[in-house]
Tab-separated table of C-alpha atoms and ligand atoms in Angstrom:
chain	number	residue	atom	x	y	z
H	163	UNK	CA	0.000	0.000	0.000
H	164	UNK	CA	1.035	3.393	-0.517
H	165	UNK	CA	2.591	5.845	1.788
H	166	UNK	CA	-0.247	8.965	2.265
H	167	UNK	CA	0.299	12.246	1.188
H	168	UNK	CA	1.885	13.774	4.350
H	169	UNK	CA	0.610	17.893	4.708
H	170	UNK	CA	2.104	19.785	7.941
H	171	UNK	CA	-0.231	22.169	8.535
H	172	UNK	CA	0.297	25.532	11.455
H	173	UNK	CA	-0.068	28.501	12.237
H	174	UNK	CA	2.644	30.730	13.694
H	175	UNK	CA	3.504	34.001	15.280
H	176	UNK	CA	6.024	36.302	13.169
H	177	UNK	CA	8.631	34.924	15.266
H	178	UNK	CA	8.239	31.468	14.720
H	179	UNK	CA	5.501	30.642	17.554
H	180	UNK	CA	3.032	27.586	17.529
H	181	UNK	CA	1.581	29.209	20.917
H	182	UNK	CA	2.768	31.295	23.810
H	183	UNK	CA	3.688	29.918	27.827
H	184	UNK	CA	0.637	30.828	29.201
H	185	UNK	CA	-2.449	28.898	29.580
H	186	UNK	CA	-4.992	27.728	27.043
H	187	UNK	CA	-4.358	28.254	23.231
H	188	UNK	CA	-3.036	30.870	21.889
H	189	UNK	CA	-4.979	31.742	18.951
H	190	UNK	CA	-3.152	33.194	15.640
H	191	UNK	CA	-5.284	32.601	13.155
H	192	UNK	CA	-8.969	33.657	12.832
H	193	UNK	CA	-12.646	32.373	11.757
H	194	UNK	CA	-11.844	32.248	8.223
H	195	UNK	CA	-8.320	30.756	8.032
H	196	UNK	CA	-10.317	28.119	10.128
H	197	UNK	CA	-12.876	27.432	8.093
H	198	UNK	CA	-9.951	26.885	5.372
H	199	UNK	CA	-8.591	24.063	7.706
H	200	UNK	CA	-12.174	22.739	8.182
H	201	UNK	CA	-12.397	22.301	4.432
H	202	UNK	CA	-8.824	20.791	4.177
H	203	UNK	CA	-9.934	18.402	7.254
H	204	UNK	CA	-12.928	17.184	5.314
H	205	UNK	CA	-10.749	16.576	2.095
H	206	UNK	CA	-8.560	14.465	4.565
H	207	UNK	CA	-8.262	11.088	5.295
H	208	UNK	CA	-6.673	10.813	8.481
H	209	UNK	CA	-6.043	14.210	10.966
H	210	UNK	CA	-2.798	13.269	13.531
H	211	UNK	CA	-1.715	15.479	16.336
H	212	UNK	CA	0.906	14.388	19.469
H	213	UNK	CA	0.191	13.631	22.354
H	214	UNK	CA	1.524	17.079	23.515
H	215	UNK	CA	-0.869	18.281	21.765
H	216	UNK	CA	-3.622	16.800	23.000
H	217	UNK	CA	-2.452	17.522	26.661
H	218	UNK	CA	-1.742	21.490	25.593
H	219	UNK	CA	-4.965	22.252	23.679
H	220	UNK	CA	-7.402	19.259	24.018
H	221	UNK	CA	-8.328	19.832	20.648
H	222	UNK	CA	-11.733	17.708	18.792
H	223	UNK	CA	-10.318	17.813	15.133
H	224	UNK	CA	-13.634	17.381	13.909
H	225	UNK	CA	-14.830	18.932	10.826
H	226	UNK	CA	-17.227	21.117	11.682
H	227	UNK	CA	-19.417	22.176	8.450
H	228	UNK	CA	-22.540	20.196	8.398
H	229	UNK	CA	-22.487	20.759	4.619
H	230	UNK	CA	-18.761	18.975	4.098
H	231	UNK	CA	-19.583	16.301	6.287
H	232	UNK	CA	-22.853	15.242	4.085
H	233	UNK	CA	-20.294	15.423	1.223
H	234	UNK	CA	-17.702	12.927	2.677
H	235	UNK	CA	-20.820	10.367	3.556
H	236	UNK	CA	-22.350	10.893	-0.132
H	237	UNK	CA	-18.590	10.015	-1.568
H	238	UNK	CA	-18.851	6.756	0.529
H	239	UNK	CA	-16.678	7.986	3.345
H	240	UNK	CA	-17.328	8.168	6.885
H	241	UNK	CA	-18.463	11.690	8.241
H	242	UNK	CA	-15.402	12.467	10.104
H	243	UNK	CA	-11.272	11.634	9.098
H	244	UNK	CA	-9.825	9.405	11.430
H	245	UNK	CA	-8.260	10.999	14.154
H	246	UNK	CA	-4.476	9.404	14.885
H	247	UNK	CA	-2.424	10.399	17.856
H	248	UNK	CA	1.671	9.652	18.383
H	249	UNK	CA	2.323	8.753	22.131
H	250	UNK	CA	5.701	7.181	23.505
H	251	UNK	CA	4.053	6.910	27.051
H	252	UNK	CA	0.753	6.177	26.491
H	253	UNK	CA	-0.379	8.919	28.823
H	254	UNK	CA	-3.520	10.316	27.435
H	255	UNK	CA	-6.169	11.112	29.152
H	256	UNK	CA	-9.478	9.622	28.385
H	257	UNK	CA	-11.630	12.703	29.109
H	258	UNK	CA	-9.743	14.696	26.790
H	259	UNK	CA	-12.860	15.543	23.580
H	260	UNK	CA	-10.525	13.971	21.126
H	261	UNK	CA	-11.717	10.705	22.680
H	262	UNK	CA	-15.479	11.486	22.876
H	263	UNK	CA	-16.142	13.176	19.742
H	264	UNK	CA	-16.053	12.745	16.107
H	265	UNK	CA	-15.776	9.163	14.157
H	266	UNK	CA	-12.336	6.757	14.688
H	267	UNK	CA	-9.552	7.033	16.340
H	268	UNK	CA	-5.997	6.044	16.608
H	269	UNK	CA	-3.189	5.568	18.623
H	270	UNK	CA	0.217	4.735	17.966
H	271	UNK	CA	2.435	4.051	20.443
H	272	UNK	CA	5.429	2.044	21.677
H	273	UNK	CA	4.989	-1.898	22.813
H	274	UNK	CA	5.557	-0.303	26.516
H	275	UNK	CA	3.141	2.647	25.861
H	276	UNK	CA	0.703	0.476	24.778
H	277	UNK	CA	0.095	-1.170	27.859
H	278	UNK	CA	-0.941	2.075	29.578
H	279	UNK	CA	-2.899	3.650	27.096
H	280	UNK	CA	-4.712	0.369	26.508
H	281	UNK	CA	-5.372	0.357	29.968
H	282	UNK	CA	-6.061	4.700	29.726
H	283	UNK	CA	-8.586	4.262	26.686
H	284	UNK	CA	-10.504	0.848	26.880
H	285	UNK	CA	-12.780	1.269	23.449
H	286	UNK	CA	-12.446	4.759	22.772
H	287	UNK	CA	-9.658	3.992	20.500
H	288	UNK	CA	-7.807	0.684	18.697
H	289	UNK	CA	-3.491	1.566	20.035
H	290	UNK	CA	-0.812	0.400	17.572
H	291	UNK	CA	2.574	-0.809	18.718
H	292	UNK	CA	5.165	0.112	16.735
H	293	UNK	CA	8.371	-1.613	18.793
H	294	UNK	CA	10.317	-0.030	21.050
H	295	UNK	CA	10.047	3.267	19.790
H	296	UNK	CA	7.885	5.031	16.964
H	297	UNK	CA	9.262	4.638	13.833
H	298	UNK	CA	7.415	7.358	11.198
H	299	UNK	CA	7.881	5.152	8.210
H	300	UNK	CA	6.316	2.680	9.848
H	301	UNK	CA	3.070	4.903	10.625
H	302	UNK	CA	2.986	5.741	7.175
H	303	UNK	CA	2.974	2.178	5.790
H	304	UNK	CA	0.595	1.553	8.723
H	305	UNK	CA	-1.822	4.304	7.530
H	306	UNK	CA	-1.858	3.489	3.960
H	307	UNK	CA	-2.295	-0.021	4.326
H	308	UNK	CA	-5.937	1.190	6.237
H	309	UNK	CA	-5.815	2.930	3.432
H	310	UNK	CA	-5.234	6.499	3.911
H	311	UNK	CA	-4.265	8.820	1.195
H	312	UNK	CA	-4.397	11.983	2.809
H	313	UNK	CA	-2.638	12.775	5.851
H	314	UNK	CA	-3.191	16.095	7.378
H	315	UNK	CA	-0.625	16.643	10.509
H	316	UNK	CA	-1.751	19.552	12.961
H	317	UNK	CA	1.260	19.729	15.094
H	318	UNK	CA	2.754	19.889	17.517
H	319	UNK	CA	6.599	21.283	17.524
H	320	UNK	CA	7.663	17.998	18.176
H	321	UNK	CA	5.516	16.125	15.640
H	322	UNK	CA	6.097	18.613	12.686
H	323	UNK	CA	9.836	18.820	13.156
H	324	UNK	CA	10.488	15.105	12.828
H	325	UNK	CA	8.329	14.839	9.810
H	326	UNK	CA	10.227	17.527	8.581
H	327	UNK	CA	13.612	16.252	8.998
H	328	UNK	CA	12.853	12.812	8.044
H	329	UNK	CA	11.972	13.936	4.472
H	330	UNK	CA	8.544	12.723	4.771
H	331	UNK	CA	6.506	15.764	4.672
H	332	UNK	CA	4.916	16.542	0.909
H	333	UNK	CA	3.526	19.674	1.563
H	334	UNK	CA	3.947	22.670	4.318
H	335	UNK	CA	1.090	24.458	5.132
H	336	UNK	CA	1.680	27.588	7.186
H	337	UNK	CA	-0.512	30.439	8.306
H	338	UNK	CA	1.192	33.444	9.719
H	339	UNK	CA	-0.138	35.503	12.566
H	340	UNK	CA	0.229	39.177	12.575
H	341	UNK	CA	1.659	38.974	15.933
H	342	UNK	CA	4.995	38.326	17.930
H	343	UNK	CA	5.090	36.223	21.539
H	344	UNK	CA	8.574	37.359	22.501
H	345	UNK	CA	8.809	34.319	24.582
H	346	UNK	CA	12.088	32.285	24.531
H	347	UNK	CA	10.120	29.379	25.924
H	348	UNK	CA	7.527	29.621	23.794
H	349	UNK	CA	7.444	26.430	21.543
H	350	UNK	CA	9.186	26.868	17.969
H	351	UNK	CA	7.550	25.646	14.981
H	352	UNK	CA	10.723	23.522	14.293
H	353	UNK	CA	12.839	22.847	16.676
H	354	UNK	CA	16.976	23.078	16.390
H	355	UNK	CA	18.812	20.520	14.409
H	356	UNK	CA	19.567	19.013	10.836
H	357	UNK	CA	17.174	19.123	8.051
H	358	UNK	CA	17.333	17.732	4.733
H	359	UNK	CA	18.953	19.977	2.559
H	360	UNK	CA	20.274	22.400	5.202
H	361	UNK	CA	20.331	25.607	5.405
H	362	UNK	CA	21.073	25.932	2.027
H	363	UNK	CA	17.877	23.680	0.616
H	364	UNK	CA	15.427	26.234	-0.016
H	365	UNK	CA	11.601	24.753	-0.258
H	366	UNK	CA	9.373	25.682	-3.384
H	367	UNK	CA	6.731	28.222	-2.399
H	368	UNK	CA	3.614	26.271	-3.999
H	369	UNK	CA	1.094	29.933	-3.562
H	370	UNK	CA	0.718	32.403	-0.910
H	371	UNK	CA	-2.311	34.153	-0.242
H	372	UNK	CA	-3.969	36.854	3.040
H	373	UNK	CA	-6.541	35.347	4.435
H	374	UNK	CA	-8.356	37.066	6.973
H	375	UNK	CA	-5.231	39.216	8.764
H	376	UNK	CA	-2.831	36.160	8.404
H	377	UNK	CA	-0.796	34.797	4.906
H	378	UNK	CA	-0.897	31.276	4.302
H	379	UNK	CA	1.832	30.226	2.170
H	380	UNK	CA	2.281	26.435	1.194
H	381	UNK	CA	5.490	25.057	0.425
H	382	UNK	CA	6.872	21.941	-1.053
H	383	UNK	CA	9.906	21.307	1.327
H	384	UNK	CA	12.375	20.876	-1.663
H	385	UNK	CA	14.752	22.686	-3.442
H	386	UNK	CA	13.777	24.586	-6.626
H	387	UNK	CA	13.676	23.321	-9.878
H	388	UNK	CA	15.785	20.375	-9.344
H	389	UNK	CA	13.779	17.679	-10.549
H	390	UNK	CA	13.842	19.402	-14.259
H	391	UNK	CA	14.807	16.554	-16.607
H	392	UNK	CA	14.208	13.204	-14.698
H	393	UNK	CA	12.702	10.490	-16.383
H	394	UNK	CA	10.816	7.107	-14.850
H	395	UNK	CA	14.137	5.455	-15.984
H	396	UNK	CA	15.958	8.024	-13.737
H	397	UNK	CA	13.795	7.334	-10.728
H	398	UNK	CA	14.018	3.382	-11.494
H	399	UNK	CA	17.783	3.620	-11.343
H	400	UNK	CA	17.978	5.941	-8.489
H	401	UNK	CA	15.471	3.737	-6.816
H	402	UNK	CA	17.835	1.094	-6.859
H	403	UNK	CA	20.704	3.255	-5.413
H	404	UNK	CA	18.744	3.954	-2.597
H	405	UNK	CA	18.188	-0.435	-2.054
H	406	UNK	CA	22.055	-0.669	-2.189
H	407	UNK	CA	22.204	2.422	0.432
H	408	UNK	CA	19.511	-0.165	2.323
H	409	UNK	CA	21.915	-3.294	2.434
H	410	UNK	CA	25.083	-1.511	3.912
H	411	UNK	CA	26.431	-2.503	7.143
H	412	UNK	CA	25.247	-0.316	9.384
H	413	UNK	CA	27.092	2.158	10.885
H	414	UNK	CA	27.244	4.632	13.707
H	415	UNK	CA	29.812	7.049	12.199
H	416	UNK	CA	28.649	7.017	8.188
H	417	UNK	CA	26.079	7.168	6.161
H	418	UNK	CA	24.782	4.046	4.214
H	419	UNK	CA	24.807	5.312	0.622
H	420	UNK	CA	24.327	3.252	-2.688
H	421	UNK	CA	25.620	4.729	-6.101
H	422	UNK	CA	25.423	2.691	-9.624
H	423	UNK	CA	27.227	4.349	-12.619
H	424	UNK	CA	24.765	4.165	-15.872
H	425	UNK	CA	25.595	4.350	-19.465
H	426	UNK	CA	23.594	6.737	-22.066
H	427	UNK	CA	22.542	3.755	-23.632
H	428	UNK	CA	20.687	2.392	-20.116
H	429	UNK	CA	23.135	-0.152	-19.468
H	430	UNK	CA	24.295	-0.838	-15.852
H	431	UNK	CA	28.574	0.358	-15.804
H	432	UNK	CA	28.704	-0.475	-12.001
H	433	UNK	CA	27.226	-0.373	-8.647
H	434	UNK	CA	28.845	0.453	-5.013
H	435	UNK	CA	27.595	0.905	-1.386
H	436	UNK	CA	29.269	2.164	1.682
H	437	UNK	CA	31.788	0.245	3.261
H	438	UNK	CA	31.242	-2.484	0.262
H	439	UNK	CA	33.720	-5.756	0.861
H	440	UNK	CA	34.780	-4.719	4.202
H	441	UNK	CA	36.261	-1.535	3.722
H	442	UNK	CA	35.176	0.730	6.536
H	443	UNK	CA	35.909	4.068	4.775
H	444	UNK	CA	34.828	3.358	1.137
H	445	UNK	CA	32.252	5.190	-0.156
H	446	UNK	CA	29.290	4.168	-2.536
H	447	UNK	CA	30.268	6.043	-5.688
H	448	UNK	CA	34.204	5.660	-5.032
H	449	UNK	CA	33.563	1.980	-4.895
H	450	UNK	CA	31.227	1.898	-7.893
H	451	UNK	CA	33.938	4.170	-9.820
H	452	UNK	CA	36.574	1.958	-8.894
H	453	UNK	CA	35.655	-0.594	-11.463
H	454	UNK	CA	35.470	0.906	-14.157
H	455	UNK	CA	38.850	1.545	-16.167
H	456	UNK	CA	39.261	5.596	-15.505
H	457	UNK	CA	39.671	6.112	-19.474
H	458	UNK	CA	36.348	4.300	-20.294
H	459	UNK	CA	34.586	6.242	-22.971
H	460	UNK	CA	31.382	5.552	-22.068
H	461	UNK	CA	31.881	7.205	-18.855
H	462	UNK	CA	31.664	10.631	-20.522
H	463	UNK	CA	28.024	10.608	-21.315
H	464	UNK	CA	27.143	8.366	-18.363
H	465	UNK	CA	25.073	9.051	-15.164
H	466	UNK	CA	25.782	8.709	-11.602
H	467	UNK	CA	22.932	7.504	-9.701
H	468	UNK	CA	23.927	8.224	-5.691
H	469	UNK	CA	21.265	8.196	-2.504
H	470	UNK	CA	22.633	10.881	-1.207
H	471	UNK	CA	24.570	13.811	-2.412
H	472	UNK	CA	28.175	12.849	-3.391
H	473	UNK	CA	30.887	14.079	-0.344
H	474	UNK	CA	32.769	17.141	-0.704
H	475	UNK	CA	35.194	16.753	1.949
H	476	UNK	CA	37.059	13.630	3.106
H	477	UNK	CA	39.552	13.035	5.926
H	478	UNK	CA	40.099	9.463	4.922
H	479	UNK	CA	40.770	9.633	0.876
H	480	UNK	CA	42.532	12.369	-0.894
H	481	UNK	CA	39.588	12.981	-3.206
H	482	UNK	CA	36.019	13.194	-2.117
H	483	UNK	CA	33.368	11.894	-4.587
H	484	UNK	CA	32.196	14.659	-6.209
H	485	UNK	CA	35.858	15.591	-7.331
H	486	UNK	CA	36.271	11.275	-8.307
H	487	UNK	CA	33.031	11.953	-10.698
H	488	UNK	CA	34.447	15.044	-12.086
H	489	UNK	CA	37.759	13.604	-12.633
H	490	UNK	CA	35.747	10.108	-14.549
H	491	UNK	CA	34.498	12.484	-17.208
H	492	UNK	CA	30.932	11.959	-15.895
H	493	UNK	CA	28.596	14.914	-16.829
H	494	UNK	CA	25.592	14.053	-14.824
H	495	UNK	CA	24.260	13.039	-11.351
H	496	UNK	CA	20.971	12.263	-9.700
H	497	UNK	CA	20.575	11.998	-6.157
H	498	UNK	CA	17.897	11.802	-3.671
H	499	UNK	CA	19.019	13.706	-0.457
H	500	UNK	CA	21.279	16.593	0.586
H	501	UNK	CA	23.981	16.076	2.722
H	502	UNK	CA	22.880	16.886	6.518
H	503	UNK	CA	25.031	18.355	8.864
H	504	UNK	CA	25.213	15.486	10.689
H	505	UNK	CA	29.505	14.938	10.016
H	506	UNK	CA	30.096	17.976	7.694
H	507	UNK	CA	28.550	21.342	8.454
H	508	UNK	CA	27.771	23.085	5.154
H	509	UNK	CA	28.998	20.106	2.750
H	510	UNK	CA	27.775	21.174	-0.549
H	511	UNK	CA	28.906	18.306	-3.180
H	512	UNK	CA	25.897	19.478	-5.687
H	513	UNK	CA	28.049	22.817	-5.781
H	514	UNK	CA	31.146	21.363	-6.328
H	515	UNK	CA	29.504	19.136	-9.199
H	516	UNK	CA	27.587	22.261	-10.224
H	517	UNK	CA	30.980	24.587	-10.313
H	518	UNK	CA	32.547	21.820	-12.758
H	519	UNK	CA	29.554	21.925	-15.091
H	520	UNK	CA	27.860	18.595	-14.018
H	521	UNK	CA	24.354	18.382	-14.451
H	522	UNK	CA	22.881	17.433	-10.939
H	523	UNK	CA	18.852	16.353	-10.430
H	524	UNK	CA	17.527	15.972	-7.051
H	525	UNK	CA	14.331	13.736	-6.775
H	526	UNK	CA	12.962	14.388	-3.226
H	527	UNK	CA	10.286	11.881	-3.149
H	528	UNK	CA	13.074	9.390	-3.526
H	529	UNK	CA	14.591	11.000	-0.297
H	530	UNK	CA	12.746	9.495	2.375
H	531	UNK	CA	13.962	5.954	0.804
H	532	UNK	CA	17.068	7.235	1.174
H	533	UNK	CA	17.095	8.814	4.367
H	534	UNK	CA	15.627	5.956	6.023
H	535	UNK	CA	18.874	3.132	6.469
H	536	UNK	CA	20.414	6.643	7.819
H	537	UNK	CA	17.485	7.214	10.194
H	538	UNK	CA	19.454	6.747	13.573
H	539	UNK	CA	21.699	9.571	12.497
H	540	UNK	CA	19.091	12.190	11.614
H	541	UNK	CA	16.210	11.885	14.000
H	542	UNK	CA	16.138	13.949	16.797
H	543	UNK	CA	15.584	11.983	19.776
H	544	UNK	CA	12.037	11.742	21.315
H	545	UNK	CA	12.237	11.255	25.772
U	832	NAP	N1	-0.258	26.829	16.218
U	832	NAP	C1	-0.524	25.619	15.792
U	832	NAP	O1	-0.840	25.411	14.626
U	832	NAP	C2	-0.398	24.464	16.745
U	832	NAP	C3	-0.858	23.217	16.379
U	832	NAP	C4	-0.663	22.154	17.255
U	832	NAP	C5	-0.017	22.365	18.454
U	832	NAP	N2	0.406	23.614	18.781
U	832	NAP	C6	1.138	23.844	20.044
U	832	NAP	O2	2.256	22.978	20.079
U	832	NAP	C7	2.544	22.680	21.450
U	832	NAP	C8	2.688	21.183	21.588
U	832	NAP	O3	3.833	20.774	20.882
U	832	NAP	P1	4.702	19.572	21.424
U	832	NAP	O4	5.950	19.515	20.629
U	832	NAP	O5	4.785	19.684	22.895
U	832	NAP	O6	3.747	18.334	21.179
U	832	NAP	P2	3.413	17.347	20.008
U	832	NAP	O7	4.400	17.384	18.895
U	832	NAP	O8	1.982	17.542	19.669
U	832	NAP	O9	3.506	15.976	20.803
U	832	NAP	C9	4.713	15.523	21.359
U	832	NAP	C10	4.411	14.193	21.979
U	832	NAP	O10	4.035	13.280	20.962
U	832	NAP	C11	4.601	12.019	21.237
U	832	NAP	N3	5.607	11.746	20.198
U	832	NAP	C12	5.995	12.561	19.201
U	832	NAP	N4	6.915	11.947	18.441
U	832	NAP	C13	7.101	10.732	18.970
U	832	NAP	C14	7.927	9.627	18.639
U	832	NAP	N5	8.748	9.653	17.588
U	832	NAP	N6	7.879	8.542	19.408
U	832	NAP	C15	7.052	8.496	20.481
U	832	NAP	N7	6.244	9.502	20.846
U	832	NAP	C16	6.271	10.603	20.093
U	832	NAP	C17	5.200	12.102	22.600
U	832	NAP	O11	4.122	11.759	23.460
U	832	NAP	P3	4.296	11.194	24.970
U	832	NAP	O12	4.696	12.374	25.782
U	832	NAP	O13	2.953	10.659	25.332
U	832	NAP	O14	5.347	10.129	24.923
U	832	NAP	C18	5.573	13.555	22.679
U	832	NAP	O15	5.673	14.034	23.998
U	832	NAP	C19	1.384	23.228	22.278
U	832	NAP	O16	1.802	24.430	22.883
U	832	NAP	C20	0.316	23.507	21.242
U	832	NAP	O17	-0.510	24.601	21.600
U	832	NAP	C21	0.212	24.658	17.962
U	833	ZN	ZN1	31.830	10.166	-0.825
């Protein structure tokens, strides 16, 4: 089954608030910004919120228009989305309205949180153990094997910023509130820490329109532009990069990456992974490159195909890969994710590529396939 379409959806102060340290909600956005949220609720298959939200703003996600509800039961669906929480503890509180209102709801949990809010919950809601922690891919298969196409996430901090980082959000949805909190504890949107692309992997403003006295802007959370010229052969090879980045050993200290070298023709040159035949510094596309004769002419109109953006710094090789692919002759890569800052601040192999006039395509819906054998390095941890 299909992953769903993942949309973050918030509204925010001008500097950066989801709400402000006092008690209750703070409200940003007004009655017809809601009513846009009410529609994109009803368009929804599934609503999820945190736990921390729940316990903050012991909110009913319902959709409230009488009118949009008759319209999801005359499609064939039920009146209300599902309504999904994420809990590590299992510590929800069974008079909260989430519980009591509205149509189905879900919990997902850890095999130890499960227990309690089992025991929290009774019928009000079926809980989903997910292991020993909560692993977001696994939601997502979860979810689309009940099959949900349509994911709308309404926070929190916590929730938003690991979808975030994890490459699996397809669409930001932010309102902006004419307003500033000036709190320093006040929760942030996103919290510190590596994101996919960096600093430097601008998202693509989708529209941006005042509604009411706030601007909602939506935003695809990858770069620009980048995904000009890939084909379905492209994605199939790239694809398969990211199942060679899947098979590595796994390490603590490097990223598992998977690189295959293709000819114009669509013939397979060579493959590599990380640390490929016991070699605890190679790299996928140095190990790939390595077997090929360096004056091969087929090399000049050839494509790299590399899960994550080829290295522009190395302590343990003289050459980092984007400078090996330069050197090959190669004139084009595809790749799936930026380098995070996780071991090089501000690594930018795309610009090195770019500065030696090599083509490079990103395809971000590839990233979260290749961000996910790499998982343990990139998301923040959850107490
Ligand atoms: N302005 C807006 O649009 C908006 C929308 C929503 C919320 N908010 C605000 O956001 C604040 C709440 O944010 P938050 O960051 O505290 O809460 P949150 O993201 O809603 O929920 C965090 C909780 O979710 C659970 N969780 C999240 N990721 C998990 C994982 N990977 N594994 C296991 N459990 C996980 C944990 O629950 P357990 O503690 O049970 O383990 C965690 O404490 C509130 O102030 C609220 O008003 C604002
Ligand atoms: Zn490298």
């Amino acid at each position: 089954m299909p992953r769903p379409h993942v949309l973050l959806s918030a509204a925010v102060s001008l500097d950066g608030c989801l709400d402000d340290t006092g008690e209750g909600r703070l409200l940003l956005s007004g009655a017809e910004d809601f009513d846009r949220v009410d529609a994109i609720r009803a368009a929804s298959d599934a609503i999820l919120v945190g736990a921390g939200t729940l316990r903050a703003d012991r909110p009913r996600l319902l959709v409230n228009s009488q009118e949009r509800r008759a319209g999801r039961v005359a499609d064939g669906r039920p009146a209300y989305p599902l309504k999904v929480t994420v809990s590590g503890s299992g510590e929800l509180d069974p008079g909260d309205p989430f519980w009591t209102t509205g149509g189905e709801r879900l919990v997902y949990t850890t095999d130890r949180g499960a227990a309690v809010a089992r025991a929290r919950l009774g019928d009000a809601a079926r809980v989903v153990a997910l292991g020993a922690a909560v692993d977001w891919a696994a939601l997502l298969d979860d979810l689309g094997g009940r099959g949900v196409r349509r994911l709308m996430v309404e926070g929190g901090a916590r929730v938003h910023t690991q979808l975030l980082r994890l490459g699996l959000a397809d669409e930001l949805r932010l309102a902006v509130a004419p307003l500033v909190v000036g709190e320093p504890d006040a929760p942030r949107l996103f919290g510190p820490g590596a994101y996919p692309g960096g600093p430097r992997g601008r998202m693509r403003v989708l529209g941006s329109e005042p509604v009411g006295d706030v601007i909602v802007t939506r935003y695809a959370p990858t770069a620009p532009g980048t995904t000009d010229g890939v084909t379905a052969a492209d994605r199939h090879w790239l694809r398969l990069a990211c199942d060679l980045a899947a098979d590595c050993p796994p390490s603590e200290t490097a990223f598992s990456v998977g690189a295959v070298v293709v000819a114009a023709d669509g013939t397979e040159l060579a493959r590599g992974h990380s640390r490929e035949g016991g070699d605890p510094v190679v790299h996928a596309e140095e190990a790939a490159l390595a077997k090929l004769p360096g004056d091969d002419p087929r090399l000049a109109t050839a494509t790299v195909y590399s899960s994550l953006e080829p290295c522009a710094h190395r302590a343990s090789r003289p050459k980092p890969c984007a400078r090996l692919i330069v050197d090959a002759g190669v004139r084009r890569v595809v790749t799936a994710w930026r380098e995070p800052d996780t071991f090089v601040p501000g690594a930018d192999g795309i610009g090195v590529l770019a500065q030696a006039g090599v083509v490079v395509a990103e395809v971000p819906e590839l990233a979260a396939a290749a961000i996910l054998p790499n998982r343990h390095l990139v998301t923040p941890t959850v107490s």
